[in-house]
Short mmCIF file of C-alpha atoms in Angstrom, two decimals:
data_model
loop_
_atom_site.label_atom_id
_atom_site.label_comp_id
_atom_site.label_asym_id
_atom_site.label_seq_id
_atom_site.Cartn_x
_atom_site.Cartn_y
_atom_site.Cartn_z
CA UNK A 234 -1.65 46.11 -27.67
CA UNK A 235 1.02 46.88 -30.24
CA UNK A 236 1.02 45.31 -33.54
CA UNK A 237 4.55 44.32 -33.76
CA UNK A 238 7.58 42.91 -31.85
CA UNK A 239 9.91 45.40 -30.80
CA UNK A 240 13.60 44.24 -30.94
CA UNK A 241 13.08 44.55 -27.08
CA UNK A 242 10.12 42.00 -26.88
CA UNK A 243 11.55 39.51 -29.60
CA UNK A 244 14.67 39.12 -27.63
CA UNK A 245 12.45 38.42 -24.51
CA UNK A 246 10.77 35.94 -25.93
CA UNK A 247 13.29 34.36 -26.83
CA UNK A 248 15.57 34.75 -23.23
CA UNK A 249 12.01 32.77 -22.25
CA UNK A 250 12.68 30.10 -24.53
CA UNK A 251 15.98 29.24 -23.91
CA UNK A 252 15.51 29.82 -20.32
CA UNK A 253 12.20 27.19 -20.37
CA UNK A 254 13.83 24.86 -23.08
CA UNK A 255 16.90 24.86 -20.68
CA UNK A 256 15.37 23.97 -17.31
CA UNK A 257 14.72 20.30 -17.79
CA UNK A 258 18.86 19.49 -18.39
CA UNK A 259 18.97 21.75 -15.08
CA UNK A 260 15.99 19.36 -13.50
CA UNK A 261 18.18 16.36 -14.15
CA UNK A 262 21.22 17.97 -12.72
CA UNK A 263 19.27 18.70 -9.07
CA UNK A 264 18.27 15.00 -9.45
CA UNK A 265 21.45 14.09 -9.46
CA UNK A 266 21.59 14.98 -5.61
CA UNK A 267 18.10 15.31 -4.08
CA UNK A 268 14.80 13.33 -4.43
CA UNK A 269 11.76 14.49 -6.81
CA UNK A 270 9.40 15.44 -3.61
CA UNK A 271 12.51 17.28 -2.14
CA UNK A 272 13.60 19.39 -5.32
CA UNK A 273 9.45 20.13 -5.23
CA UNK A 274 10.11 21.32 -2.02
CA UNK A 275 12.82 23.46 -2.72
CA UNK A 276 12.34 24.77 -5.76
CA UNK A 277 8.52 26.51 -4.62
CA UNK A 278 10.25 27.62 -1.39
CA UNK A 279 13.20 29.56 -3.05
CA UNK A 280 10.30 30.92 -5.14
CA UNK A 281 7.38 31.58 -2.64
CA UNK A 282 8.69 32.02 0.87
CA UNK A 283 11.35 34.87 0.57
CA UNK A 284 8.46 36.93 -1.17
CA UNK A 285 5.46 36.46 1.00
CA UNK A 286 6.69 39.22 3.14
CA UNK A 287 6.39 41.85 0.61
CA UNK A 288 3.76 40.38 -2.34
CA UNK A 289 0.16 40.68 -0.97
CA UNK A 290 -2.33 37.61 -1.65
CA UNK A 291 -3.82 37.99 -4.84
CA UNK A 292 -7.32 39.08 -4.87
CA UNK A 293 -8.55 35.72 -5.72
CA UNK A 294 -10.50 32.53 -3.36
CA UNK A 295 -8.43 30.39 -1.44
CA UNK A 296 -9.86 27.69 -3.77
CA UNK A 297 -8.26 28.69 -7.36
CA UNK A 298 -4.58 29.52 -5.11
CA UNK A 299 -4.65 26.20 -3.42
CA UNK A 300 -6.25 24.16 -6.39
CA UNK A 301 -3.69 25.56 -8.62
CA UNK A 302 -0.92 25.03 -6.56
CA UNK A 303 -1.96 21.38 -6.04
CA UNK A 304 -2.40 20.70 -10.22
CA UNK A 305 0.48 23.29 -11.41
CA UNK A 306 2.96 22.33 -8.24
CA UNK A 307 2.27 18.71 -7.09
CA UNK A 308 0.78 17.24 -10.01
CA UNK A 309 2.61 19.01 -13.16
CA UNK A 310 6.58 19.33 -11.39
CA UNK A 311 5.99 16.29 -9.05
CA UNK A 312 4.85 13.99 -11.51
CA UNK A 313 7.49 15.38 -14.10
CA UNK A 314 10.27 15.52 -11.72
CA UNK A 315 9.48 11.57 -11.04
CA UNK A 316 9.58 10.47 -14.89
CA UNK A 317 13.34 12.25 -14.82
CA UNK A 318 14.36 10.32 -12.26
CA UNK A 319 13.03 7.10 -13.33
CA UNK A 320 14.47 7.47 -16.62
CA UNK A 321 13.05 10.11 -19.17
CA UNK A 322 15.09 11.79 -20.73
CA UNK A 323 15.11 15.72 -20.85
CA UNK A 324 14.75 16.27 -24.41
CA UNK A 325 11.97 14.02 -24.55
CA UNK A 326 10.49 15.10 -21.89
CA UNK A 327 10.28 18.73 -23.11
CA UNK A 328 8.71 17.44 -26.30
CA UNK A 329 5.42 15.06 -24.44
CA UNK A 330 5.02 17.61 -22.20
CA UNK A 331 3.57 20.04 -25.10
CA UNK A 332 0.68 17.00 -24.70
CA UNK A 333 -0.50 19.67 -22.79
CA UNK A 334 -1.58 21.67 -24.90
CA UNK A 335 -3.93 18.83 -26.83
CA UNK A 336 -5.23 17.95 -23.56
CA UNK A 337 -6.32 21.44 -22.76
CA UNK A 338 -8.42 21.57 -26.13
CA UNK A 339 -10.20 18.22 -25.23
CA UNK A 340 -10.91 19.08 -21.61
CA UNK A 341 -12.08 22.65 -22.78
CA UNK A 342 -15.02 20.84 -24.55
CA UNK A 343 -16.73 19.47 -21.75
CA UNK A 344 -15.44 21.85 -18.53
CA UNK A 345 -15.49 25.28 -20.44
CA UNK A 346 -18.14 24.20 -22.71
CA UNK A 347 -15.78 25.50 -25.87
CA UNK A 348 -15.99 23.93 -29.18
CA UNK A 349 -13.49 22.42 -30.71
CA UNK A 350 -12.48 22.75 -34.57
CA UNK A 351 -10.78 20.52 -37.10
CA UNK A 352 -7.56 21.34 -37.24
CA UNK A 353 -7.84 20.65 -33.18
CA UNK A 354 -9.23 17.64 -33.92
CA UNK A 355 -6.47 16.98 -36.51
CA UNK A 356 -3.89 18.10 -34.49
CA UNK A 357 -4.78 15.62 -31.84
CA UNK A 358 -4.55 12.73 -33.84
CA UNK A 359 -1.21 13.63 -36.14
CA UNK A 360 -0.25 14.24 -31.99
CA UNK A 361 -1.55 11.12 -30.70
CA UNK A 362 0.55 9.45 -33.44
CA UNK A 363 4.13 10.80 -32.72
CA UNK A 364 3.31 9.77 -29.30
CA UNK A 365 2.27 6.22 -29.80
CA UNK A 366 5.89 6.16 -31.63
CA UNK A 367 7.58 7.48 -28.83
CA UNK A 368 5.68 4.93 -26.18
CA UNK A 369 6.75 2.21 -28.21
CA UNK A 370 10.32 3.15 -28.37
CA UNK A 371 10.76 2.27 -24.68
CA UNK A 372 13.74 0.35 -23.12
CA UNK A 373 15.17 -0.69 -19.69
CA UNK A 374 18.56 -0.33 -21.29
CA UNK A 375 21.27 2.66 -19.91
CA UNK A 376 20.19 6.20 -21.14
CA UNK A 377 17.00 4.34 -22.59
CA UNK A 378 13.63 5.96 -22.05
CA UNK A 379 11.46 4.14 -19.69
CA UNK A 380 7.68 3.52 -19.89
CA UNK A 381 7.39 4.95 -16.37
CA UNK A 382 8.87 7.83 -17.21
CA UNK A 383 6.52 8.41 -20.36
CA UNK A 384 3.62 7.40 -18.66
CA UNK A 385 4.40 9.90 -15.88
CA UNK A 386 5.85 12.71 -18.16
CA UNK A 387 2.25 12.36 -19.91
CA UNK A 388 0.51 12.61 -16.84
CA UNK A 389 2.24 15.93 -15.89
CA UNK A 390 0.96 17.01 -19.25
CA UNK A 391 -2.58 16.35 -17.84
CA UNK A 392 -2.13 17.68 -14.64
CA UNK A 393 -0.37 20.65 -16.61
CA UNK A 394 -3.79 20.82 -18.63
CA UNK A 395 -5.82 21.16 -15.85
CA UNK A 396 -4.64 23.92 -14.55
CA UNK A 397 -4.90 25.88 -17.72
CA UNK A 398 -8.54 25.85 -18.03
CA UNK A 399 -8.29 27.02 -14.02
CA UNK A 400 -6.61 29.68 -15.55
CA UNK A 401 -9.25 29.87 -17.61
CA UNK A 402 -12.06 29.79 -15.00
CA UNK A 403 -10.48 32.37 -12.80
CA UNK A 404 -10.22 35.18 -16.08
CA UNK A 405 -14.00 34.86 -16.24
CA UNK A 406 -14.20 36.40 -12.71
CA UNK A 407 -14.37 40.76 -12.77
CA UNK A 408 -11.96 41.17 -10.41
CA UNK A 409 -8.61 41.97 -12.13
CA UNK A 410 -5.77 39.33 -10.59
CA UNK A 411 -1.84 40.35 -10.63
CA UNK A 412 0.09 37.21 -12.04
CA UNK A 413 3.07 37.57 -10.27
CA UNK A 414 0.99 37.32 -6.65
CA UNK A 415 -0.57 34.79 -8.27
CA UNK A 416 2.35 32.76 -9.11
CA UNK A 417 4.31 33.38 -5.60
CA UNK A 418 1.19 32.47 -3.46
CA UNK A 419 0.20 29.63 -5.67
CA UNK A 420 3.69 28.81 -5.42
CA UNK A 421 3.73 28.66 -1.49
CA UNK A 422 0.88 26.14 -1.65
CA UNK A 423 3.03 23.10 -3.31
CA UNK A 424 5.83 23.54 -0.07
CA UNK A 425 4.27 21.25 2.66
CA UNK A 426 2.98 18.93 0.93
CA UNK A 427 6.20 18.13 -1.34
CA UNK A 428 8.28 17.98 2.36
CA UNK A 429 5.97 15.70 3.63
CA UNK A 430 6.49 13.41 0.82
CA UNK A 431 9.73 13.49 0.58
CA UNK A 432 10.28 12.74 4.64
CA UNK A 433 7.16 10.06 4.12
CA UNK A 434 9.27 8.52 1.23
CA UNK A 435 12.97 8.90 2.32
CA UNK A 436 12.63 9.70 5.66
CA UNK A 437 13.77 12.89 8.21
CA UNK A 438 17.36 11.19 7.87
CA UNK A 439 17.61 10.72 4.52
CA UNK A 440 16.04 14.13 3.18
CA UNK A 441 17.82 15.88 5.13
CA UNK A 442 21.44 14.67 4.66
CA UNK A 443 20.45 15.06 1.09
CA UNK A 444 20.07 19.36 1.33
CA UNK A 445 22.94 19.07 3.81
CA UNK A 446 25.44 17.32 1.24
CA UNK A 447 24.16 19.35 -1.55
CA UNK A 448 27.00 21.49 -3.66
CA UNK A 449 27.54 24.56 -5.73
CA UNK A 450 26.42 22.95 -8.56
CA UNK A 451 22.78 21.66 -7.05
CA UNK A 452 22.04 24.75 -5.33
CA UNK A 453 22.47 26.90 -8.66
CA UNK A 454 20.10 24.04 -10.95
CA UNK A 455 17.23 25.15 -7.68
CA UNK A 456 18.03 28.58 -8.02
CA UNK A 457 17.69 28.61 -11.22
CA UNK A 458 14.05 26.41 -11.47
CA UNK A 459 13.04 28.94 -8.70
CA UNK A 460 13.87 32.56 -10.09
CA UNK A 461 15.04 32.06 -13.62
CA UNK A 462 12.44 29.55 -14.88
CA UNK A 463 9.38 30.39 -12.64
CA UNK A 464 9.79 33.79 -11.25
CA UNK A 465 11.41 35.29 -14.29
CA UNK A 466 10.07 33.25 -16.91
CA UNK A 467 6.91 33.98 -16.13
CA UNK A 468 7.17 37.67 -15.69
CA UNK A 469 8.59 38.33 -18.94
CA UNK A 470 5.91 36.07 -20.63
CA UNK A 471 3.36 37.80 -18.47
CA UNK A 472 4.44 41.47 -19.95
CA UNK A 473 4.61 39.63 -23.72
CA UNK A 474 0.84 38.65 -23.78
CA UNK A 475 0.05 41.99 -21.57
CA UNK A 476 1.81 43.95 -24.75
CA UNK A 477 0.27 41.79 -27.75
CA UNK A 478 -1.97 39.59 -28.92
CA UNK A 479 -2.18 35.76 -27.17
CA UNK A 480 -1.60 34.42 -31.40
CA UNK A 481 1.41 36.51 -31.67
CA UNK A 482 3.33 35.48 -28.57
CA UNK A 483 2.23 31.46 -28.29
CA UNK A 484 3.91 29.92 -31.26
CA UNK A 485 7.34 30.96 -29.29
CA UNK A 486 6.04 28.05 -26.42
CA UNK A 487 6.72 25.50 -30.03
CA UNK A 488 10.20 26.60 -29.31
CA UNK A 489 10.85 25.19 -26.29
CA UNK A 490 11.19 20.96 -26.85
CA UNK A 491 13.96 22.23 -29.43
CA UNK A 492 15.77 23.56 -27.29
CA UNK A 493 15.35 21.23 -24.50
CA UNK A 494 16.26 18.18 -26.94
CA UNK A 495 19.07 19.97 -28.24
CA UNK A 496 20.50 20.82 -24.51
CA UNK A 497 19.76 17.01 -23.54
CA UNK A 498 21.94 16.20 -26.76
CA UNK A 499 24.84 18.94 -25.67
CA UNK A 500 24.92 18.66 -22.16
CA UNK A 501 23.43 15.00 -21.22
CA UNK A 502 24.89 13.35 -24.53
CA UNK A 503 21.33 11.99 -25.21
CA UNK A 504 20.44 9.90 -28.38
CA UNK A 505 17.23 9.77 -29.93
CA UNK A 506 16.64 6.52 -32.37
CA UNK A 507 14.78 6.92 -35.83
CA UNK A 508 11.01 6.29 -34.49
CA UNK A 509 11.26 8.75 -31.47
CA UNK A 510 12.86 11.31 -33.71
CA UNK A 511 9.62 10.52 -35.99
CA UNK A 512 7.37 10.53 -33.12
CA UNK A 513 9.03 14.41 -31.50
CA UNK A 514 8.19 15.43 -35.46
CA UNK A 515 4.79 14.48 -35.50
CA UNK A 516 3.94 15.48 -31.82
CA UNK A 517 5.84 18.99 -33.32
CA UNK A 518 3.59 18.60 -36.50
CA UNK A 519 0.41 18.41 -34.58
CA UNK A 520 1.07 21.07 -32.26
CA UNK A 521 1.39 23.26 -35.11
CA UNK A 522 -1.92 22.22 -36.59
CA UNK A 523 -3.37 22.66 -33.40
CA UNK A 524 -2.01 26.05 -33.46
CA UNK A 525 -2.03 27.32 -37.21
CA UNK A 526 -4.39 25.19 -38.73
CA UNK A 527 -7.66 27.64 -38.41
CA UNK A 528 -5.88 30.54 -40.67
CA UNK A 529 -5.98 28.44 -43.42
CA UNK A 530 -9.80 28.10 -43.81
CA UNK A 531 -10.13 31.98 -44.23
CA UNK A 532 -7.30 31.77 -46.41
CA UNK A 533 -9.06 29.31 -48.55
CA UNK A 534 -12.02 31.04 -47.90
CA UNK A 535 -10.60 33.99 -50.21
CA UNK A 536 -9.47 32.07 -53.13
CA UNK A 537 -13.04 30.80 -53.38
CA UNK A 538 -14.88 34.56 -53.00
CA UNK A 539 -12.27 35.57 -56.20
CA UNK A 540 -13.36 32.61 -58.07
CA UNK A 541 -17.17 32.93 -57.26
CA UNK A 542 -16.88 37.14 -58.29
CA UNK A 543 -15.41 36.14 -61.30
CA UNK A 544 -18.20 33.17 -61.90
CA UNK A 545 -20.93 34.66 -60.28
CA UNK A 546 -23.07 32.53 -61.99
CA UNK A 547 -21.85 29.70 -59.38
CA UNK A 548 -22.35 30.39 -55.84
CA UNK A 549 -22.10 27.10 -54.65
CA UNK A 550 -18.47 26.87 -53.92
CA UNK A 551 -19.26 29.66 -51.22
CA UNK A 552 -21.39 27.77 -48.96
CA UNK A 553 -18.66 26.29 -47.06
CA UNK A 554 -17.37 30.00 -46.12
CA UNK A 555 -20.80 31.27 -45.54
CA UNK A 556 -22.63 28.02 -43.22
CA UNK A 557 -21.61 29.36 -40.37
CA UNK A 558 -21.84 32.93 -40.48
CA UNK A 559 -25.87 33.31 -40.46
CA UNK A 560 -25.90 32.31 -36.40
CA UNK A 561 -23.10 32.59 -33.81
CA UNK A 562 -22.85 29.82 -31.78
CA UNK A 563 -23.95 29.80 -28.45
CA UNK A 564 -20.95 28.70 -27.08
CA UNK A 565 -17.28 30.25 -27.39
CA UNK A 566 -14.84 28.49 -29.86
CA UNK A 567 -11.23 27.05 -28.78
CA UNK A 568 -9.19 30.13 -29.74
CA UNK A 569 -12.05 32.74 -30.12
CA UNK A 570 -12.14 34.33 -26.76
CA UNK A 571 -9.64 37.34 -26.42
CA UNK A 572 -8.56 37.05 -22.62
CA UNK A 573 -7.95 39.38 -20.54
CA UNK A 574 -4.49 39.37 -19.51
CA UNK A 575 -5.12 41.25 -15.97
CA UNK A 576 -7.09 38.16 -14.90
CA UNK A 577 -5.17 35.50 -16.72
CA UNK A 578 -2.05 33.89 -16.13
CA UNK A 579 -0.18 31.79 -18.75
CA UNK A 580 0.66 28.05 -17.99
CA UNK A 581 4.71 27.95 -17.83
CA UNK A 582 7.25 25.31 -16.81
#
């Protein structure tokens, strides 16, 4: 892995932010015309079915391609594609979903056995907070954000969760897995079973004068959730964290709710009041914790060696540092483990 960004890699990071921050205006545009099951449906068959011909199956079980299809498909995009269309709004919504991310590091605890630390366990409550403002902010009023569509948006986080530590699971196997197979298989899974909700909930009729009456405008928003967010999203994030190190190329993922809340603002005209604007900084705050907050112990760590070599008659400020260095845990630490990125996949929108 390289040390540094080339110019090359920092501007494909970034195409992946704006691309991701981006795609949940372009989810409330394809609302605009089709149901949540049926954008499901299209959106994983644009990406999936024109490629099966020529991608081979990933060298994986049947069990991690269909369970992740069912968490990252059905539950993460069918639950968030529901909260849009019963009132989130899309700048919002790209800020709870980064819940995710908090909900991994709990669920890690007790599935992966991982421990967490306490800037995870402070992240998760400065977190917790901006959300609790952000619930409570609700309204039934126009362009108001609806407690459905929080409580659903959160779910998708969950759901989102889940299929990180799969992720997770599956790079602890030895047999190297290509991400992009993995991602247009996986993909193929979520098809059926988002058609036959949308023609259980709307009806043959209905769904299908939907596609039918669908413009210019609706088919590009699914073209570009299918190739521009998934398929090449993913592929250039893929190569990042193939190139460097995971804690180089996940702070960019912080990105992403400001550009999605400044496209809602732009394109959708949306409005945030004072307490969700407080509640998007501290879910923001906390995510940074979450992510930052274990450089600063070795950081303080340092200042405390200098001050003990220059005292050495006081050693007592260096037990902190030093407590947990005589044993290693049994288990791995949240943020330890270097993965191996020909067996993992990163979680994407």
């Amino acid at each position: 892995m390289s040390r540094g960004l080339s110019r090359g890699d920092l501007l494909a990071a970034l195409t992946v932010v704006i691309i991701w921050g981006l795609n949940f205006v372009v989810m409330k545009r394809a609302l605009s015309a089709v149901s949540p099951m049926m954008l499901g449906a299209l959106r994983f068959a644009l990406a999936s079915l024109p490629l099966l011909w020529f991608i081979p199956r990933p060298r994986t079980s049947w069990g991690f391609i269909v369970s992740y299809g069912v968490l990252q498909g059905l539950g993460q995009f069918g639950l968030l594609f529901t909260a849009l269309h019963f009132g989130m709004p899309s700048g919002l919504a790209s800020t709870v979903l980064q819940a995710q991310v908090l909900f991994t590091v709990l669920l890690a605890v007790p599935v992966l056995g991982e421990r967490a630390r306490l800037h995870h366990g402070l992240g998760l409550l400065i977190a917790a907070a901006g959300l609790g403002l952000i619930a409570a902010s609700h309204g039934n009023g126009p362009r108001e954000m609806t407690l459905l569509g929080f409580v659903l948006t959160l779910a998708a986080a969950l759901s989102w969760a889940g299929s990180n530590l799969l992720v997770r699971l599956m790079g602890r196997s030895a047999t190297p897995i290509d991400p992009f197979q993995f991602i247009v298989w996986s993909s193929a899974v979520s098809v059926l079973p988002f058609l036959a909700l949308a023609i259980g909930l709307d009806g043959v009729e209905a769904s299908w004068y939907s596609v039918a009456a669908m413009g210019v405008s609706e088919w590009a928003a699914v073209a570009y959730l299918s190739l521009l967010a998934t398929l090449v999203g993913y592929s250039l994030w893929m190569r990042l964290l193939q190139r460097h190190a995971a804690g180089r190329i996940a702070p960019f993922s912080l990105l992403v709710p400001v550009v999605g809340l400044w496209a809602g603002w732009f394109f959708l005209s949306e409005q945030l009041n004072l307490a969700q604007w407080s509640g998007v900084g501290l879910v923001l705050a906390g995510l940074l914790v979450n992510q930052f907050g274990g450089s600063l112990r070795p950081a303080w760590c340092v200042g405390r060696r200098a001050r003990a070599l220059a005292e050495p008659a006081d050693q007592s400020t260096l037990a902190p540092c030093t407590a947990q260095t005589s044993e290693p845990h049994p288990r791995t630490a949240i943020g330890d483990r270097k993965p191996d990125f020909r067996r993992e996949k990163p979680p994407g929108l």
